[in-house]
Amino acid sequence: MHRRNKWMDGSIMLVLAVAACVMLLPYIWMVVSSLKSNMEIVSGSHTVLPHQVSLEGYRTVLLDAPFGRWLMNSAVTSVVITAATLFTSALAGYIFAKHQFKGQKLLFILILATMMIPFQVVMIPTYLITAKLGLVNHLMAIVLPNLVSSYGVFLAKQFIEDIPQDLLDAARMDGAGELRLMVRIIAPLILPMLSALGIFTFMNSWNNYLWPLIILNDESKMTVPLALVYFNGTHMVNYNVVMSAAVLITLPVIVVFLIFQKQFIKGLTMTGMK
Amino acid sequence: MNAYKKAITAYEALHPDVKIDYQTFPYDVYNQKLKASFSAKKPPDIAEMFGTWVPEYAKNGLLAEIPDGDQLMNEYYEAPLGGYTLNDKLYGLPLEFNIENGGMLIHPDMLKAQGISQPPSTWDELVADAKKLTIRDGNRIKVKGFDFVSGDNITFTFLSMILQQNGKYWGDNNHVNFQTPEAQRAMTALTSLISGDKVADLTTFGGELDTSDYFFQGGSAMTYRGPWSIAAGLNTYKVKDFEYVPVPSFTTNPPAFAAESGWGLVAAQKSKQQQAAIDFIKYLSTNDNLLDWNLNTFTVPAKKEVAENPEFVKANPYMETSLNILKLGQWIGPIADRDYFFKVINDHFQLMTSGQETVEAGLQNIEKSINDSQDQHK
Amino acid sequence: MNHGTATSGNQAIPPQIDMQGPGKRGGRKFIYLSLAPILLLFGVFAFLPIGWSLGLSVFKYNPLSDSALFVGLDNFIRMWSDPIFLKSLWVTFKFVVIAVLINIVITLMFAAAIQRIRTGWLRNLMRTIFFLPTIAPLAGTAIVWSTMFNYNHGLFNMLLGQLHIAPIQWLSDPHYALYSVIMMTLWADIGYNIVLFIAGLDSIPDMYYEAAILDGANRWHLFRHVTLPLLRRTMLFVSVTTVVSYFQAFAQFQIMTKGEPFNETRVLALHIYEQAFSNSNMGYASAMATVFLMIILVVTLVQLKLGRTEWEY
């Protein structure tokens, strides 16, 4: 561009580097604390690094709880939720964007409005409904309410609106049915947005904590974020165990993120620009 | 936890037709979970409840009455039973005596280092010793002389000091009354430990560690805490350099105190196996099984015969201090919202010690806030 | 809106008219068939609980009891003389205003700084590092941060100790608690806005800058008169979404402070939750939730309105 100022660039870089280190600090702290023994933590040692590396925390998480089972539960529910959300969002988005029917506008506004409501506010009614359906303590209770997403419908509608009508009309003229139209024409066109929504949904359901906590009872049905509270007793603090659990929960999301990072950032910026 | 599993296995062996599915939850969410399951009419057959939670359930007809209430009531101490009783009917059996009063953790070495050979036997001695034991580092307190600043102990100590003056803190209509001279004296003495004598401070209040943790880390010489904290010292910190001794009465009266009803078992009214549920509760409440349970969980017995059983104190000598005063305990009373009650007292305690509120105004505000909450729950 | 935008060839028009009859009927069936299950799910798990919760706001209702007592607008009246509600309203606004302002300023700064990096991999690395915290579970993040804030052996007081500064009660000193939570919240989610701002900055064509430089504009002028106006779309989106999500912030408060000390961190979302679950005041909690919802709606609409009118110029 114009006269680039070397001194200025250097100092900006320096500030950025420092900020980046600060951003990484909590991760380092988490890993380091997970490697301390409980004894060392409670005895009030005032050092950052552990005196002696201990895997006690990880051992407790992995052996004293069915952690593998929890991983499975989390993976299955998150994958099902993600796949279903993508499908229902695209479908509803397509209908709201390219079809007209009575009450369409009102319905869309209602769906948007649900985004504004914090979950805690509707938790009790949701629990009572889920109980009426006989789903308490079933993994279905995690999946069912999350098969649709108002945010997903909103995004899909915005993106599908921008697809030229001619394209759809041409396909219809060739005799394509609506479902085929959606899968063949629309889905590929909104793929970046869908992949962003997919990763977003996956991470949200992976990290979901409050709802599984309330609705699941059996140890064998729990999902991984519950490990964060599982080891906390009334009068006990097990930092190292909690930290180990935090590391083990965060790791898969980071891996997933790093793999799909490009699509995610692309999708995010696109949706953000909407 | 294992104490339950053990009892369940034994019970199932005796009753081959009964199968008990046992689930545990972290404390932080247990209350919410119980409420949700009872309001959805899908309660567990048997639930462990904290005695203070029970009246709300009993009032709404959600719990099964335990038969032979009159006789059972004589077998237990008053304080642990209070929460489980409603209109002279019994809606569950306490397993433990939840006691936060009467005993404290001390480091004998720290006392000796200050030339104190005996634990204090009067309140004045306690204050004097605490002052000697406090070690300062500039403006900071390095070792607290006498720490009672925890979410539970501020309130419990305050209430017990009222009772030890033969005072009362309940007025009419389930309202509290803190405008008495006894309450004034109690709160003045308590706040002056922080603001005047400076034998403890508020730095550790509200943190995630317990006052007993700081004690075992060497952060205080004497710490007012329930006997359950002994287990933490023995098991988590693996230390033996402490003792659990009586806290002297605030007056010359015996060290009376108020206690909440602690953990116990209830059976759901809606349960399809109500008979079996009650039967299991009674089974676990037999003397032998309770003795086992209390020893395994390091809890104080709620049942008189168990507490008086010499086997118990022999197996758990640290408990002696607490066992000696159980009969002096009375039930804390019909508190509608336990967390709020304690929070209000703790909040104002902090304001009073930091001089942002006089003791008089603080007590007035506490009384008003708590009575408003009591009215809301009628 | 977009129907006629493309310069569609004339030949497409006649068949389109032909198609309208049968296409529409087939379309109806498709609409109803596919929308029905989706709306059913929304109905059961979104509309119904919300309606239920709003309906409860005129009752006095303990979830454990069978009966609810109709109290009309009592719950709403009670709110305005409830010091804890008023306090938490104030705390919520304080949190949202401070956190959103800091968020937007620093994310814009970092985005501008990262955008200046010419080395591709370094730029990506920086973006990844700032973005990483947004994907971690918030509950876990909150727990990790509360140990870092610990008075005796937390990271921050250790660092202060190294600098010979007296330790701070990060989470239990009424002067610091809210700011500590804000700090953690910012760490956890500035990544989103940084990425959005980078994209926004990327989309500004260089020629605008070149033209302005020819007119003799300095850095500040460039930023003020070129970058900011052209970023308005991004800015609007970022501020609306950030405000809504900060209004709803909950996990960090529940885990790190539980509203303490002295209710200094008792945001509305937490207060409503506790009233409903710990105190069993479902009706009152629902009334507060209704007010809360209105506030979020109004604030969002005002923001959109302001954003739009500015846009017209």
Coordinates of C-alpha atoms in Angstrom, one line a residue, chain C residues 35-308:
Chain C
L35 CA -42.3 -28.3 7.1
A36 CA -44.7 -30.3 9.4
P37 CA -42.1 -32.3 11.2
I38 CA -39.7 -29.4 11.5
L39 CA -42.4 -27.1 12.9
L40 CA -43.6 -29.9 15.2
L41 CA -40.1 -30.0 16.7
F42 CA -40.0 -26.2 17.0
G43 CA -43.4 -26.3 18.5
V44 CA -42.7 -28.9 21.1
F45 CA -39.2 -27.8 22.1
A46 CA -39.2 -24.1 21.5
F47 CA -42.6 -22.4 21.2
L48 CA -44.3 -24.5 23.8
P49 CA -41.7 -24.0 26.6
I50 CA -41.5 -20.3 25.8
G51 CA -45.2 -19.9 25.9
W52 CA -45.4 -22.0 29.0
S53 CA -42.7 -19.9 30.7
L54 CA -44.4 -16.6 29.7
G55 CA -47.7 -17.9 30.9
L56 CA -46.3 -18.8 34.3
S57 CA -45.4 -15.2 34.8
V58 CA -48.9 -14.3 36.1
F59 CA -48.9 -17.2 38.6
K60 CA -47.3 -17.9 41.9
Y61 CA -45.9 -21.3 41.3
N62 CA -43.7 -23.7 43.1
P63 CA -42.7 -26.6 40.7
L64 CA -43.1 -29.0 43.6
S65 CA -46.7 -28.2 44.3
D66 CA -49.6 -29.2 42.1
S67 CA -51.5 -25.9 42.1
A68 CA -50.5 -22.5 40.8
L69 CA -52.0 -19.4 42.3
F70 CA -53.1 -16.8 39.8
V71 CA -51.7 -13.4 40.9
G72 CA -52.2 -11.2 37.9
L73 CA -49.5 -8.6 37.5
D74 CA -48.2 -9.0 41.1
N75 CA -45.0 -10.6 40.0
F76 CA -44.3 -7.7 37.7
I77 CA -45.1 -5.2 40.3
R78 CA -43.0 -6.9 42.9
M79 CA -39.9 -6.8 40.6
W80 CA -39.6 -3.0 40.8
S81 CA -39.3 -3.0 44.5
D82 CA -37.0 -6.0 44.7
P83 CA -33.5 -4.6 45.3
I84 CA -31.8 -7.8 44.1
F85 CA -33.7 -7.7 40.8
L86 CA -32.9 -4.0 40.3
K87 CA -29.3 -4.7 41.2
S88 CA -29.0 -7.6 38.8
L89 CA -30.6 -5.4 36.0
W90 CA -27.9 -2.9 36.7
V91 CA -25.2 -5.5 36.8
T92 CA -26.4 -7.0 33.5
F93 CA -26.3 -3.6 31.7
K94 CA -22.9 -2.8 33.2
F95 CA -21.5 -6.2 32.1
V96 CA -23.0 -5.9 28.6
V97 CA -22.0 -2.3 28.0
I98 CA -18.4 -2.6 29.3
A99 CA -17.8 -6.0 27.8
V100 CA -19.2 -5.2 24.3
L101 CA -17.3 -1.9 24.1
I102 CA -14.0 -3.4 25.1
N103 CA -14.7 -6.4 22.9
I104 CA -15.3 -4.3 19.8
V105 CA -12.4 -2.0 20.4
I106 CA -9.8 -4.7 20.9
T107 CA -11.1 -7.1 18.3
L108 CA -11.0 -4.3 15.7
M109 CA -7.5 -3.4 16.8
F110 CA -6.3 -7.0 16.7
A111 CA -8.1 -7.6 13.4
A112 CA -6.4 -4.6 11.9
A113 CA -3.1 -5.7 13.2
I114 CA -3.4 -9.3 12.0
Q115 CA -4.7 -8.1 8.6
R116 CA -1.5 -6.1 8.2
I117 CA 0.6 -9.3 8.4
R118 CA 1.8 -10.1 4.9
T119 CA 3.2 -13.6 5.6
G120 CA 0.4 -16.0 4.9
W121 CA 1.2 -18.7 7.5
L122 CA 1.9 -16.2 10.3
R123 CA -1.4 -14.5 9.6
N124 CA -3.2 -17.8 9.8
L125 CA -1.4 -18.9 12.9
M126 CA -2.3 -15.6 14.6
R127 CA -5.9 -16.0 13.6
T128 CA -6.0 -19.6 14.8
I129 CA -4.5 -18.7 18.2
F130 CA -7.1 -15.9 18.8
F131 CA -9.9 -18.1 17.6
L132 CA -9.0 -21.3 19.5
P133 CA -10.7 -20.3 22.9
T134 CA -14.1 -19.9 21.2
I135 CA -14.4 -23.6 20.5
A136 CA -13.5 -24.8 24.0
P137 CA -16.5 -25.7 26.2
L138 CA -17.3 -22.6 28.2
A139 CA -18.0 -24.6 31.4
G140 CA -14.4 -25.9 31.2
T141 CA -13.0 -22.5 30.4
A142 CA -14.8 -21.1 33.4
I143 CA -13.4 -23.7 35.7
V144 CA -9.9 -23.2 34.4
W145 CA -10.1 -19.5 34.9
S146 CA -11.5 -19.7 38.4
T147 CA -8.3 -21.7 39.4
M148 CA -6.2 -19.0 37.7
F149 CA -8.0 -16.4 39.7
N150 CA -7.5 -18.3 43.0
Y151 CA -6.2 -16.0 45.7
N152 CA -3.5 -18.3 47.1
H153 CA -2.2 -20.3 44.3
G154 CA -3.8 -18.9 41.1
L155 CA -1.7 -17.9 38.2
F156 CA -2.5 -14.2 38.3
N157 CA -1.5 -13.7 41.9
M158 CA 1.6 -15.7 41.3
L159 CA 2.5 -13.2 38.5
L160 CA 1.6 -10.3 40.7
G161 CA 3.9 -11.8 43.4
Q162 CA 6.7 -11.9 40.9
L163 CA 6.2 -8.2 40.3
H164 CA 6.0 -7.5 44.1
I165 CA 2.4 -6.4 43.9
A166 CA 0.0 -7.3 46.6
P167 CA -2.3 -10.2 45.6
I168 CA -5.9 -9.4 44.5
Q169 CA -9.2 -11.1 45.4
W170 CA -10.1 -11.5 41.8
L171 CA -13.4 -13.1 42.2
S172 CA -14.4 -12.1 45.7
D173 CA -13.5 -8.4 45.9
P174 CA -16.6 -6.5 44.9
H175 CA -14.5 -4.0 42.9
Y176 CA -12.8 -6.6 40.8
A177 CA -15.2 -9.6 40.5
L178 CA -17.2 -8.3 37.5
Y179 CA -14.1 -7.2 35.7
S180 CA -12.5 -10.6 36.2
V181 CA -15.5 -12.3 34.6
I182 CA -15.3 -9.8 31.8
M183 CA -11.7 -10.6 31.3
M184 CA -12.4 -14.3 31.0
T185 CA -15.4 -13.7 28.8
L186 CA -13.3 -11.7 26.4
W187 CA -10.6 -14.3 26.3
A188 CA -13.2 -16.9 25.5
D189 CA -14.9 -15.2 22.6
I190 CA -13.0 -12.3 21.0
G191 CA -12.0 -14.9 18.3
Y192 CA -15.3 -14.7 16.5
N193 CA -15.3 -11.0 16.1
I194 CA -11.6 -10.8 15.1
V195 CA -12.3 -13.2 12.3
L196 CA -15.4 -11.3 11.2
F197 CA -13.5 -8.0 11.3
I198 CA -10.5 -9.4 9.3
A199 CA -13.0 -10.5 6.7
G200 CA -14.6 -7.1 6.7
L201 CA -11.3 -5.3 6.4
D202 CA -10.3 -7.7 3.6
S203 CA -13.3 -6.7 1.6
I204 CA -12.4 -3.0 1.5
P205 CA -10.9 -2.4 -1.9
D206 CA -7.4 -0.8 -1.8
M207 CA -8.4 1.9 -4.2
Y208 CA -10.4 3.7 -1.5
Y209 CA -7.2 4.0 0.6
E210 CA -5.1 5.0 -2.4
A211 CA -7.6 7.7 -3.3
A212 CA -7.6 9.0 0.3
I213 CA -3.8 9.0 0.5
L214 CA -3.7 11.0 -2.7
D215 CA -5.9 13.5 -0.9
G216 CA -3.3 13.7 1.9
A217 CA -5.1 11.7 4.6
N218 CA -3.1 10.5 7.6
R219 CA -3.5 7.2 9.3
W220 CA -6.2 8.4 11.7
H221 CA -8.1 10.0 8.8
L222 CA -7.9 6.8 6.8
F223 CA -9.3 4.8 9.7
R224 CA -12.0 7.3 10.6
H225 CA -13.2 8.2 7.1
V226 CA -12.5 5.1 5.0
T227 CA -12.2 2.0 7.2
L228 CA -15.0 2.7 9.7
P229 CA -17.7 3.7 7.2
L230 CA -17.0 0.8 5.0
L231 CA -17.0 -1.6 7.9
R232 CA -20.5 -0.5 9.0
R233 CA -22.2 -3.7 7.9
T234 CA -19.7 -5.9 9.8
M235 CA -19.9 -3.6 12.7
L236 CA -23.7 -3.8 12.9
F237 CA -23.7 -7.6 12.7
V238 CA -20.9 -7.9 15.3
S239 CA -22.5 -5.5 17.7
V240 CA -26.0 -7.1 17.5
T241 CA -24.7 -10.6 17.9
T242 CA -22.3 -9.7 20.7
V243 CA -24.9 -7.8 22.6
V244 CA -27.4 -10.6 22.5
S245 CA -24.9 -13.2 23.5
Y246 CA -23.5 -11.1 26.4
F247 CA -27.0 -10.5 27.6
Q248 CA -27.4 -14.3 27.8
A249 CA -24.0 -15.0 29.4
F250 CA -24.5 -17.5 32.2
A251 CA -22.1 -20.4 32.5
Q252 CA -19.1 -18.2 33.5
F253 CA -21.2 -16.5 36.2
Q254 CA -22.7 -19.7 37.6
I255 CA -19.4 -21.4 37.8
M256 CA -17.0 -18.6 38.7
T257 CA -18.9 -16.4 41.1
K258 CA -22.4 -17.6 41.6
G259 CA -23.4 -13.9 41.6
E260 CA -21.2 -13.0 44.5
P261 CA -19.8 -10.9 46.1
F262 CA -22.7 -8.8 47.3
N263 CA -24.6 -9.6 44.1
E264 CA -22.0 -7.6 42.1
T265 CA -21.9 -10.3 39.4
R266 CA -25.6 -11.4 39.6
V267 CA -26.6 -11.0 36.0
L268 CA -30.2 -11.5 35.1
A269 CA -29.8 -14.9 33.4
L270 CA -28.3 -16.2 36.6
H271 CA -30.8 -14.6 38.9
I272 CA -33.7 -16.0 36.9
Y273 CA -32.1 -19.5 37.0
E274 CA -31.6 -19.4 40.7
Q275 CA -35.0 -18.0 41.4
A276 CA -36.5 -20.8 39.4
F277 CA -34.4 -23.7 40.6
S278 CA -32.9 -22.9 44.0
N279 CA -35.7 -20.8 45.3
S280 CA -38.6 -22.5 43.6
N281 CA -40.2 -19.2 42.6
M282 CA -41.1 -20.3 39.1
G283 CA -43.8 -17.7 38.5
Y284 CA -41.6 -14.8 39.7
A285 CA -38.7 -16.2 37.7
S286 CA -40.9 -16.3 34.6
A287 CA -42.0 -12.8 35.0
M288 CA -38.4 -11.7 35.2
A289 CA -37.7 -13.8 32.1
T290 CA -40.5 -12.0 30.3
V291 CA -39.0 -8.6 31.1
F292 CA -35.6 -9.8 30.2
L293 CA -36.8 -11.0 26.8
M294 CA -38.4 -7.6 26.2
I295 CA -35.2 -5.8 27.1
I296 CA -33.2 -8.0 24.7
L297 CA -35.7 -7.5 21.9
V298 CA -35.9 -3.7 22.3
V299 CA -32.1 -3.3 22.5
T300 CA -31.7 -5.4 19.4
L301 CA -34.3 -3.4 17.5
V302 CA -32.8 -0.1 18.5
Q303 CA -29.4 -1.3 17.3
L304 CA -30.8 -2.4 14.0
K305 CA -32.7 0.9 13.6
L306 CA -29.6 2.9 14.4
G307 CA -27.5 0.8 12.0
R308 CA -30.0 1.1 9.2

